[in-house]
Short mmCIF file of C-alpha atoms and ligand atoms in Angstrom, two decimals:
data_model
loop_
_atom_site.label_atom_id
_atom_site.label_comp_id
_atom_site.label_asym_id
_atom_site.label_seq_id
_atom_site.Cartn_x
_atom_site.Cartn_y
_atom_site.Cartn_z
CA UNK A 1 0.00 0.00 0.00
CA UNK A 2 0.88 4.00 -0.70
CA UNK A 3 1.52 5.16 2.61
CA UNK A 4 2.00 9.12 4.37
CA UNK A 5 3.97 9.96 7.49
CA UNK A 6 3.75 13.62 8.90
CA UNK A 7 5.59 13.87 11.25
CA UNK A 8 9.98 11.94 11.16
CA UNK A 9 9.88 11.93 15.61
CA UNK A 10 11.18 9.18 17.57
CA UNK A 11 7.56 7.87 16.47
CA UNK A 12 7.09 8.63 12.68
CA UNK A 13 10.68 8.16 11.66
CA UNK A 14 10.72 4.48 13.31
CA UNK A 15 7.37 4.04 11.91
CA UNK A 16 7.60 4.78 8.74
CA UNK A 17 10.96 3.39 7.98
CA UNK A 18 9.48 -0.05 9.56
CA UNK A 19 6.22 0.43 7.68
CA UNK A 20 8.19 0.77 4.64
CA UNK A 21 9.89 -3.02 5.27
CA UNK A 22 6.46 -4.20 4.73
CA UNK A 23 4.76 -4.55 1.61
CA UNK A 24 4.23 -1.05 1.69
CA UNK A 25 5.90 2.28 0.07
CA UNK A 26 6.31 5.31 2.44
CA UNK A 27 6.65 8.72 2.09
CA UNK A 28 7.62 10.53 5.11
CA UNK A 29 6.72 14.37 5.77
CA UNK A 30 8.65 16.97 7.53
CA UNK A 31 8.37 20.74 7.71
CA UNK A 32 12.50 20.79 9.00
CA UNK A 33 13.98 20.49 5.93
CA UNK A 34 17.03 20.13 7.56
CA UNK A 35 15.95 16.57 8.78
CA UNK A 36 14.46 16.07 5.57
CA UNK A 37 18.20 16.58 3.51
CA UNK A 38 19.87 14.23 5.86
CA UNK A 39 17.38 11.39 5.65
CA UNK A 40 17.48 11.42 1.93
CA UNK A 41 20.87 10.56 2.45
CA UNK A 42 20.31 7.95 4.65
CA UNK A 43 21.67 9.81 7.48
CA UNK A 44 19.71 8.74 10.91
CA UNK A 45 18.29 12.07 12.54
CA UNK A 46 17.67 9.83 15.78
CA UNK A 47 19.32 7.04 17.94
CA UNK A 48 18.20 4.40 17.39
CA UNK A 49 19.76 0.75 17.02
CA UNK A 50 19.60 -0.64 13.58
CA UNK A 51 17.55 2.11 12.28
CA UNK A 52 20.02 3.42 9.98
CA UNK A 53 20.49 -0.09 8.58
CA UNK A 54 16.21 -0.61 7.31
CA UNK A 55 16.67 2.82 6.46
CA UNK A 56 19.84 2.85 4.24
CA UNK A 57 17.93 -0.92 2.92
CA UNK A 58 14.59 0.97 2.31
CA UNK A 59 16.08 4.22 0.52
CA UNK A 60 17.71 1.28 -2.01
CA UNK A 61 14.78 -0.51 -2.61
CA UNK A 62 13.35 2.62 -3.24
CA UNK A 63 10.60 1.63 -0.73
CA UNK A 64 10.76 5.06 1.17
CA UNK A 65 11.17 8.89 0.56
CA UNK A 66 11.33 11.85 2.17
CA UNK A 67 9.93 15.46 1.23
CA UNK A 68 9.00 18.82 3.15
CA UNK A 69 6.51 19.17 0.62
CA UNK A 70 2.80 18.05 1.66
CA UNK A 71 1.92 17.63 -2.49
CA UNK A 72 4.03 14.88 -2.49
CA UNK A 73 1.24 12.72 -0.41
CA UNK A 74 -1.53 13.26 -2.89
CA UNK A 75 -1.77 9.09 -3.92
CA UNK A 76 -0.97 7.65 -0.57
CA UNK A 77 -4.19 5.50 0.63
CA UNK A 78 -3.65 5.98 4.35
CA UNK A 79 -1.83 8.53 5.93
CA UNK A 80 -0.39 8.20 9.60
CA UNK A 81 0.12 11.44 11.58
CA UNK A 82 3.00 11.21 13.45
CA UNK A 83 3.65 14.86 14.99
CA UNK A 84 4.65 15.53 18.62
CA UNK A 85 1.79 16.27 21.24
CA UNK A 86 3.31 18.08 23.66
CA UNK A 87 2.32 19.27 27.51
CA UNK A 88 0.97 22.12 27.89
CA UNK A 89 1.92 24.39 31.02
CA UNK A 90 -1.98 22.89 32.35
CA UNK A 91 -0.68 18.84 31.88
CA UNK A 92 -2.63 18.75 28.96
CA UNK A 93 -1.65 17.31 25.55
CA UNK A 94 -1.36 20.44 22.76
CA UNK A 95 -2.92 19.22 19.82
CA UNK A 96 -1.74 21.82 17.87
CA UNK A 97 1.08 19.98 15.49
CA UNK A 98 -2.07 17.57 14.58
CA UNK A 99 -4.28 20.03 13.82
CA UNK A 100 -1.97 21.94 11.01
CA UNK A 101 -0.91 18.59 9.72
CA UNK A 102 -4.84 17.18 9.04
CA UNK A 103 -5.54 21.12 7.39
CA UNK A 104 -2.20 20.76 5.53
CA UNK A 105 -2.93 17.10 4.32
CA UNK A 106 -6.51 17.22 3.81
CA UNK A 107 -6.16 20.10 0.95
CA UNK A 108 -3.54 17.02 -0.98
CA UNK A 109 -5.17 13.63 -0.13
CA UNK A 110 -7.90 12.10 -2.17
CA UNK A 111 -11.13 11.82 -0.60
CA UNK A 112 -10.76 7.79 0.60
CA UNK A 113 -7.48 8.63 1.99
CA UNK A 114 -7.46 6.91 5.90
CA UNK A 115 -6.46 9.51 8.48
CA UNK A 116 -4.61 7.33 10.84
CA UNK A 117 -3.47 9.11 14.54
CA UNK A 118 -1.01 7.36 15.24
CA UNK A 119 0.71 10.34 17.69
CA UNK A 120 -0.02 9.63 21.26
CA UNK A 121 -3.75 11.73 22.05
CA UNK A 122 -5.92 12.19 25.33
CA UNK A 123 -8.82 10.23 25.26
CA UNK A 124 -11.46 11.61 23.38
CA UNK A 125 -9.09 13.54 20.85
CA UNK A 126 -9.68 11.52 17.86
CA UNK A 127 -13.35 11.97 17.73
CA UNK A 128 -13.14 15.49 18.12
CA UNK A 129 -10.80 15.34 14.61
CA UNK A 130 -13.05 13.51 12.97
CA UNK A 131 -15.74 16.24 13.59
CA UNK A 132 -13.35 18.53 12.88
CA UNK A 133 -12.72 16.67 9.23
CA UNK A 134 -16.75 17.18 8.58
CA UNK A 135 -16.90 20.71 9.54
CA UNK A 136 -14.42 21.56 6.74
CA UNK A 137 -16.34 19.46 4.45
CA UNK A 138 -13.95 17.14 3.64
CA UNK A 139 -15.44 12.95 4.56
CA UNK A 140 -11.95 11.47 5.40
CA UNK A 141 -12.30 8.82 7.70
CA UNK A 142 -10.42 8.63 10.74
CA UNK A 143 -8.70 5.97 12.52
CA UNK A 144 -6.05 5.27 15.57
CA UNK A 145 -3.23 3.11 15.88
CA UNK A 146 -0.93 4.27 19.15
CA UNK A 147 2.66 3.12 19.21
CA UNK A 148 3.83 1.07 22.15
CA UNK A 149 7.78 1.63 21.28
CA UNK A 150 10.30 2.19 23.78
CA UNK A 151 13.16 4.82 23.10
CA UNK A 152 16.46 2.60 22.60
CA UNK A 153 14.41 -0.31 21.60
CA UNK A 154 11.67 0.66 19.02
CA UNK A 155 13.31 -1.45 16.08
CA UNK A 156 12.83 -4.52 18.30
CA UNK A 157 9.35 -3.15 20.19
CA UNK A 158 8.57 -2.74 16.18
CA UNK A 159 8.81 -6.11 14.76
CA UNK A 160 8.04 -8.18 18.62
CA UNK A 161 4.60 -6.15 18.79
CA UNK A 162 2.48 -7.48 22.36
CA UNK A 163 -0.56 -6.24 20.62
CA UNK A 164 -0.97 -3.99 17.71
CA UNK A 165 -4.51 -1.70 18.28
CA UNK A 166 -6.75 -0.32 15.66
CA UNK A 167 -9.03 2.55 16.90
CA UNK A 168 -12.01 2.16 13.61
CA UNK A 169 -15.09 3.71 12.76
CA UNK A 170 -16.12 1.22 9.86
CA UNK A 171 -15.25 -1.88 7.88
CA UNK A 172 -13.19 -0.47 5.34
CA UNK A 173 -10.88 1.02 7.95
CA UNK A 174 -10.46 -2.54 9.50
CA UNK A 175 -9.11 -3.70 5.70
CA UNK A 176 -6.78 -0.73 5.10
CA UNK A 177 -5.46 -1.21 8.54
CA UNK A 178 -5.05 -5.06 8.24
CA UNK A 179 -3.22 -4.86 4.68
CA UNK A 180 -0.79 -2.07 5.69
CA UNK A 181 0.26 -4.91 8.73
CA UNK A 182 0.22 -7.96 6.45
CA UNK A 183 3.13 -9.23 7.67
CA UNK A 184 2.21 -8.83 11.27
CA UNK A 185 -0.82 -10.53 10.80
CA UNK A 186 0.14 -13.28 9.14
CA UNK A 187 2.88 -14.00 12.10
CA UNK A 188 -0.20 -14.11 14.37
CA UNK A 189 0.50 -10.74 16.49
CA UNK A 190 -2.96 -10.02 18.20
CA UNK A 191 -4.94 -7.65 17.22
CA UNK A 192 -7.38 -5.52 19.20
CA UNK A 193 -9.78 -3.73 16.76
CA UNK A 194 -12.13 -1.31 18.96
CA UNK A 195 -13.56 2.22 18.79
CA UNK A 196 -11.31 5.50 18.54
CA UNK A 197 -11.65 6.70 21.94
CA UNK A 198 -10.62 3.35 23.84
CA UNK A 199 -7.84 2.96 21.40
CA UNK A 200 -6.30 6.16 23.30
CA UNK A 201 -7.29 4.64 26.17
CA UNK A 202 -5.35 1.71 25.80
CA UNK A 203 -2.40 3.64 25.04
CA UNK A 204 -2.68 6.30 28.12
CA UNK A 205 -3.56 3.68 30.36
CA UNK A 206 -0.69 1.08 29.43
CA UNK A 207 1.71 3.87 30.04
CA UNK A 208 0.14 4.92 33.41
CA UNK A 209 0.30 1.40 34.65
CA UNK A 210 3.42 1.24 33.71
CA UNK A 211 4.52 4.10 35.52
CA UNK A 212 2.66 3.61 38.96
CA UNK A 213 4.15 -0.02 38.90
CA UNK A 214 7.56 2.13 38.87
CA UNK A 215 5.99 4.89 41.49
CA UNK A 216 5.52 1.82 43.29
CA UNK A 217 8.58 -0.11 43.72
CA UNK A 218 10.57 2.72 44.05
CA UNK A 219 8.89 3.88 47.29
CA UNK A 220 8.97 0.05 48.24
CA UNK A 221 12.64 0.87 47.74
CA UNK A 222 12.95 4.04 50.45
CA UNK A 223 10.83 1.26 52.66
CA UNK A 224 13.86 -1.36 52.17
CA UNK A 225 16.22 1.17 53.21
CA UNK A 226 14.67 1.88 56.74
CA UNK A 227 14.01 -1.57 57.60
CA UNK A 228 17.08 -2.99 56.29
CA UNK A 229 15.38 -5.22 53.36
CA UNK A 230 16.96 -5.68 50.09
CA UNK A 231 15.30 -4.23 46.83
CA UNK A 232 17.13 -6.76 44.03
CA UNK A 233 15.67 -9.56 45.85
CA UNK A 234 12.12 -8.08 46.76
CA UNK A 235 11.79 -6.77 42.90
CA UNK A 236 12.78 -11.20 42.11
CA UNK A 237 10.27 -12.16 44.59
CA UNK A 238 7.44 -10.02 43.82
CA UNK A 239 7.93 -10.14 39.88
CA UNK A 240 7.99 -14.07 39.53
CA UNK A 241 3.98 -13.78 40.55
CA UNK A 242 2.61 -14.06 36.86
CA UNK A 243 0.29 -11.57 37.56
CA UNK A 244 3.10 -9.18 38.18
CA UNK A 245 5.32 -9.85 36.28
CA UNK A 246 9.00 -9.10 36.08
CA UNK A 247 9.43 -6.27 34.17
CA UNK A 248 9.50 -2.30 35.34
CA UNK A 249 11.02 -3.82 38.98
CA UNK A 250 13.97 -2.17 39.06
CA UNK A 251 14.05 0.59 41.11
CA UNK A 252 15.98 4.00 40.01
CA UNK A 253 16.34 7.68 40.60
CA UNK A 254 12.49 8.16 38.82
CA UNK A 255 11.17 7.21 35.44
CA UNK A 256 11.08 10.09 32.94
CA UNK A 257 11.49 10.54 29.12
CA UNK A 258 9.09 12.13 26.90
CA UNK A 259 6.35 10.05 27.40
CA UNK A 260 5.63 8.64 30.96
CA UNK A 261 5.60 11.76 33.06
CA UNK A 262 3.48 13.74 29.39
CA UNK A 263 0.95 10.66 29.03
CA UNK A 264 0.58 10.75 32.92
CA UNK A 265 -0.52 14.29 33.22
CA UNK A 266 -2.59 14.09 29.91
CA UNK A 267 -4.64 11.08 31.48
CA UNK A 268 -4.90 13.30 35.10
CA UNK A 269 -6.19 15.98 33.25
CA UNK A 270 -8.57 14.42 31.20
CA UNK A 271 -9.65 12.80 34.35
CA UNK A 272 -9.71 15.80 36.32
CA UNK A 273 -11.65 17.82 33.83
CA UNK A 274 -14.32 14.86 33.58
CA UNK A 275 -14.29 15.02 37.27
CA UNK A 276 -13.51 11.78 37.77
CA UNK A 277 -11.00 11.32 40.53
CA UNK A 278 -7.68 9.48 39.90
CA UNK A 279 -6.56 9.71 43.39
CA UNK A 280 -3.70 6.19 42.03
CA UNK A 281 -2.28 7.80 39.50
CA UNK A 282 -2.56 11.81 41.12
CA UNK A 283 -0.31 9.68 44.03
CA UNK A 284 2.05 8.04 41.88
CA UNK A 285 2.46 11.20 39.67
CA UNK A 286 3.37 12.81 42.61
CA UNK A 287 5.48 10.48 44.20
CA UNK A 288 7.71 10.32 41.08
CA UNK A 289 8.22 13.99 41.26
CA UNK A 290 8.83 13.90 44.69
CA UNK A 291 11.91 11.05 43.76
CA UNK A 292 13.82 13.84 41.82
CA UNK A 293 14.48 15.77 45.34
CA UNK A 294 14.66 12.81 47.78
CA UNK A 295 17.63 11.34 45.39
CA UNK A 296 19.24 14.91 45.43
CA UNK A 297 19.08 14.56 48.98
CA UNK A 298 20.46 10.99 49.26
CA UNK A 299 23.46 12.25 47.31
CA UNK A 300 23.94 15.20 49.38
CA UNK A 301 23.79 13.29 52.39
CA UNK A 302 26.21 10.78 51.11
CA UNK A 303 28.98 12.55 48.63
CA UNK A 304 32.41 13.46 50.06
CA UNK A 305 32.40 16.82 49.03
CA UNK A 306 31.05 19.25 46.30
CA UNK A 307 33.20 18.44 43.29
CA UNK A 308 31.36 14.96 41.97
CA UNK A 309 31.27 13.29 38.63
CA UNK A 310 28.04 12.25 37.31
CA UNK A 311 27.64 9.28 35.19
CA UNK A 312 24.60 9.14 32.84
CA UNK A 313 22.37 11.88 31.91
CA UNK A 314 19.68 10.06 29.13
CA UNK A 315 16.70 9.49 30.62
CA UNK A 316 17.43 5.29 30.50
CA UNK A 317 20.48 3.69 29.11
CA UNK A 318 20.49 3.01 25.07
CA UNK A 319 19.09 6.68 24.05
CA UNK A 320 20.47 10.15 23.32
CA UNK A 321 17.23 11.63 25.36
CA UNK A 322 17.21 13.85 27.95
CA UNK A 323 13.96 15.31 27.70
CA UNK A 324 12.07 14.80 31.46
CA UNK A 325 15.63 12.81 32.23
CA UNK A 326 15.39 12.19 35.96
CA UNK A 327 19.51 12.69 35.98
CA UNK A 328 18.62 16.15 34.69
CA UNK A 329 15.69 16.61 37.36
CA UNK A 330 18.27 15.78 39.97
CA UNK A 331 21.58 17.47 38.16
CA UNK A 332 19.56 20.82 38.30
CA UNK A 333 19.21 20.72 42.23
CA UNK A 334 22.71 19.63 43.00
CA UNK A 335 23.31 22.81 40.63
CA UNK A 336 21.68 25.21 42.77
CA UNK A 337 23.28 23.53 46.03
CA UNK A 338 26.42 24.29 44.34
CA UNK A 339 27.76 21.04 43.61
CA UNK A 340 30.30 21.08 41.18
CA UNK A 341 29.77 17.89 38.66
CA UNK A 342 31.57 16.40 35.72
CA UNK A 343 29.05 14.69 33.55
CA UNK A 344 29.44 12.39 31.41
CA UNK A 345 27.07 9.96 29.10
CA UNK A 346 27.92 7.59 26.51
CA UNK A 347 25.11 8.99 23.92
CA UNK A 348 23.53 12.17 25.07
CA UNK A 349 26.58 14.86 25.99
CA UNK A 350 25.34 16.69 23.14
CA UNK A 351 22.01 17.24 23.96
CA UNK A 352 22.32 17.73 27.63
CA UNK A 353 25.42 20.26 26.55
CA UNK A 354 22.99 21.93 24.74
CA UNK A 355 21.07 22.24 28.44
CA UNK A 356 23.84 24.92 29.48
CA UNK A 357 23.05 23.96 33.29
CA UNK A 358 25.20 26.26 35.59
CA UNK A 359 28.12 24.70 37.65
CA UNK A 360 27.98 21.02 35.08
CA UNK A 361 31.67 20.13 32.67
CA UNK A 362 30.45 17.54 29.98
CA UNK A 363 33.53 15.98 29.86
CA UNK A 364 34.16 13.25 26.57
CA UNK A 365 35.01 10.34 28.88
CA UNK A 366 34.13 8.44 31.86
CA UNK A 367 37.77 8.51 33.42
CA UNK A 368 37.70 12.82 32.80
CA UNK A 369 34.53 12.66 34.44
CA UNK A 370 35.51 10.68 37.43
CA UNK A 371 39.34 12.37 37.59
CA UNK A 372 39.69 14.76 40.97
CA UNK A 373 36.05 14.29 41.77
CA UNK A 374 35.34 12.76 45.49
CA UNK A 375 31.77 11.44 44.42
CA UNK A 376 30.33 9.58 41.74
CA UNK A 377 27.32 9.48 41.07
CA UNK A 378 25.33 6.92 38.65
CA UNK A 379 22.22 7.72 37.32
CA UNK A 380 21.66 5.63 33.66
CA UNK A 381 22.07 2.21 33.69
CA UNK A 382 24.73 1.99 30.39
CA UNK A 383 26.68 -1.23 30.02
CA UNK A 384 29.68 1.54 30.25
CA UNK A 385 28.96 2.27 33.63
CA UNK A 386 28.37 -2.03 34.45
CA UNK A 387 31.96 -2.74 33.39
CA UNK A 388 33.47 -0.01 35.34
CA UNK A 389 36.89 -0.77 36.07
CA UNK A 390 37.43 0.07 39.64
CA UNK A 391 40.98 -0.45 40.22
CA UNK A 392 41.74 2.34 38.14
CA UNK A 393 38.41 4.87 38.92
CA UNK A 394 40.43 4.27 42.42
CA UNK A 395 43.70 5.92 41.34
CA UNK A 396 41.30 8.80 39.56
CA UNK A 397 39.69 9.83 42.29
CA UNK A 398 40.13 11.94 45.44
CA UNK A 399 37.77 10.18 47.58
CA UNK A 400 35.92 6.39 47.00
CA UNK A 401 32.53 7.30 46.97
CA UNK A 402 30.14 5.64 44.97
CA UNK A 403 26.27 6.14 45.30
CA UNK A 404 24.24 4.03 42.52
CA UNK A 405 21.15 4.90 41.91
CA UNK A 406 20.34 2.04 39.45
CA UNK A 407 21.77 -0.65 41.86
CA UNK A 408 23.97 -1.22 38.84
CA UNK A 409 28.14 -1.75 40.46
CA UNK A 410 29.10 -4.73 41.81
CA UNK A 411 28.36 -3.46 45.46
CA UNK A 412 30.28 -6.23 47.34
CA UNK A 413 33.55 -5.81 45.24
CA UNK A 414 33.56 -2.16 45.17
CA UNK A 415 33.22 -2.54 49.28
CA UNK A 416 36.16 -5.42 48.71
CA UNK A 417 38.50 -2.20 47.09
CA UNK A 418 37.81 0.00 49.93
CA UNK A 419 35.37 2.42 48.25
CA UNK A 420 31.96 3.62 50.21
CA UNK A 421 28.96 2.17 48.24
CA UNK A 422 25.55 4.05 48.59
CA UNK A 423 22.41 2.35 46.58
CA UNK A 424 18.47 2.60 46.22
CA UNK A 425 16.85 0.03 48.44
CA UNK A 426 19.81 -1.08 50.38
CA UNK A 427 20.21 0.01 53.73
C1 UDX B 1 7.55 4.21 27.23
C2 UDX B 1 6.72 2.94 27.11
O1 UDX B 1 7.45 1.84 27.65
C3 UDX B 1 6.42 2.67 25.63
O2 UDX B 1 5.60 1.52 25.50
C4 UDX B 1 5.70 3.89 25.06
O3 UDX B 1 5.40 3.70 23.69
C5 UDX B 1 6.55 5.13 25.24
O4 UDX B 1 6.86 5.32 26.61
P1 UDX B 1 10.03 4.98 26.94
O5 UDX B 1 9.51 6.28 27.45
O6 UDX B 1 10.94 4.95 25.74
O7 UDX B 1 8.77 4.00 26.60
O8 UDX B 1 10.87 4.34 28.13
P2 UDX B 1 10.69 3.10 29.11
O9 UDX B 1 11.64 2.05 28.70
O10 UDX B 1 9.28 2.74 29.25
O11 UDX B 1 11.21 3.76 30.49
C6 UDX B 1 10.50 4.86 31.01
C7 UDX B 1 11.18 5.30 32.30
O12 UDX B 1 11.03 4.29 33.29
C8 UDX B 1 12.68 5.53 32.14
O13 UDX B 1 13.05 6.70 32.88
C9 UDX B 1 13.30 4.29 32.75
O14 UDX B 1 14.58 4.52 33.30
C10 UDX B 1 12.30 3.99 33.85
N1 UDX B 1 12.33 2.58 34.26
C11 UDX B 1 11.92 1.62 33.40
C12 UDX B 1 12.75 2.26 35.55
O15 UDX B 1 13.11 3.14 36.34
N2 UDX B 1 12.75 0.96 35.94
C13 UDX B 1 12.35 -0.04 35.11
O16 UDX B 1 12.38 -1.21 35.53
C14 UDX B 1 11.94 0.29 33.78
#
């Protein structure tokens, strides 16, 4: 199938190069032209694993191109808006970007074009664009089909869909939908067709679970501390109950990114408008802010001094991200305490650089980071920072101090070399 993308995010980009693997051609929309130039070439405007490899594979096959220019969608048969929906000062989503791409695309597309959301929308949001559709007097259906891909691991998150979800209004949808994921469907990945507005439900509450699970276990974390449990093995116990499950144990300094703590406040003030009270996820929403400051203060009560290095600064290990970064959240106090820090991170010096937060050196390595400093300080989980070698970090630094806040050194060893060891959720 002739497919659209509006929209070359962390979202459209992985999107539509995956689409384009399928038995589908893409052509992806951007009003940066700047983006637009590089991906022609084939160069990756995001970091992500393997990307650049489907994408170099797709521009060959000639399965995929890239234009600033909306005329350039006028065949495509579906079109998936892709365009960043971001908070507005009130917690809730700014539809804006979506708005100016349906106007934009509308004027191109024929008539049976599919308007698929595929950008992450409150509740209730995709209904209101269909109306929206009518009132100009154009009859382009709409449809929904969230994204459930994890920064760092979309490729994979791509082609190992749990579920893919359809959000339809008729029949015809359904068979667009279901031809454009051939490939998915024939390799049995379920499929939940429903209605547009519990579509975005599905996505907004999958995400909020997700994220009180981690409000959760990191206050069952601060509980470990006091009573002198430990949180590795209580995150083992408690996540071998099928019910539970395993994964989004792991207790850290806060979740962030640019979806959790966006998609939380979105669903809160949907829910708060409706007024229907969310007193689980207000709490956890609120505990996970709180985290930020508590973990400042667990360094400050635990560092050697004022001149620390500060390993990790991506919001979770295998992105360039900062954006709602908890290591940024709690940089930012230490910053106004008048901590000194060398920071370093594998992937995302660039971006955080581009931060300019007072009283932080992004320094190019992890041993410049660490050199002179009598604290570090771990805040992403990056292999890097697994395989530290702490025989030499020893000879770097002026005092031993390690505090982990992803439970991530090997805590006994590290004791074994003499340094002090400070985690999350052991006492
Ligand atoms: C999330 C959802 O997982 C994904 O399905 C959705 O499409 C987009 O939002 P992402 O934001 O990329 O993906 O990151 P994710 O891997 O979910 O992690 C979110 C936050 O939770 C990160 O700050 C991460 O460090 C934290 N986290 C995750 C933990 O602290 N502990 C865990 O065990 C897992």
């Amino acid at each position: 199938m002739k497919i659209g993308v509006i929209g070359t995010g962390y979202v459209g980009l992985v999107s539509g190069v995956m689409l384009s693997t399928e038995d589908n051609s893409v052509i992806c929309i951007d009003k940066s032209k700047d983006i637009i130039t590089k991906l022609k070439i084939g160069e990756c405007t995001i970091y992500e694993n393997m990307l650049d490899h489907y994408l170099k594979s797709s521009l060959d096959n000639n399965k995929i191109s890239f234009s600033s220019n909306y005329n350039d969608i006028k065949d495509v048969e579906a079109l998936f808006i892709c365009v960043g929906t971001p908070s507005s000062d009130d917690g809730s989503a700014n539809l804006d970007y979506i708005y100016s791409s349906i106007d934009s695309s509308l004027e191109v597309v024929s008539k049976d074009c599919l308007i698929i959301i595929k950008s992450t929308v409150p509740p209730g949001s995709s209904k209101k664009f269909q109306d929206y559709i009518y009132k100009k007097g154009y009859h382009n259906k709409i449809a929904t089909n969230p994204e459930f891909l994890r920064e760092g691991t979309a490729i994979y998150d791509f082609q190992n869909a749990d579920r893919i979800v359809f959000g339809i209004q008729n029949e015809q949808s359904k068979k667009i939908l279901l031809d454009i994921y051939k490939s998915d469907v024939l390799k049995g990945t379920e499929i939940v067709f429903t209605d547009l507005t519990t579509s975005e439900m599905i996505k907004y509450v999958s995400n909020s679970f997700l994220s009180i699970k981690l409000s959760f276990i990191n206050e069952m974390a601060n509980l470990c501390e006091k009573i002198d449990a430990n949180i590795h093995d209580l995150s083992k116990g408690v996540g071998l109950d099928k019910r539970i499950g395993s994964m989004f144990l792991n207790a850290g300094p806060g979740y962030g990114g640019s979806c959790f703590p966006k998609d939380t406040n979105a669903l809160k003030f949907v829910s708060d408008k409706l007024n229907v009270k969310s007193l689980v996820l207000d709490a956890s929403i609120e505990s996970n802010l709180a985290r930020y400051s508590l973990m400042a203060k667990k360094i400050e009560d635990n560092a050697g001094g004022k001149k620390i290095a500060i390993l990790g600064m991506s919001f979770k290990a295998g992105t360039d991200d900062v954006r709602d970064s908890p290591a940024v959240e709690i940089i930012n106090i230490l910053s106004e305490k008048g901590y000194d820090m060398n920071c370093y991170d594998p992937a995302s010096n660039n971006n955080f650089r581009s931060l300019n937060i007072r009283n932080t050196k992004t320094c190019k390595s992890l041993n410049e980071a660490v050199k002179d400093t009598n604290t570090i300080v771990i805040l992403t989980e990056w292999e890097e920072f697994k395989e530290i070698n702490l025989e030499d970090i020893s000879k770097l630094v002026t005092n031993k101090i390690i505090i982990d806040l992803r439970n991530i050194i090997d805590r006994d060893y590290a004791l074994k070399l003499g340094f002090e060891v400070t985690n999350i959720g052991i006492a």
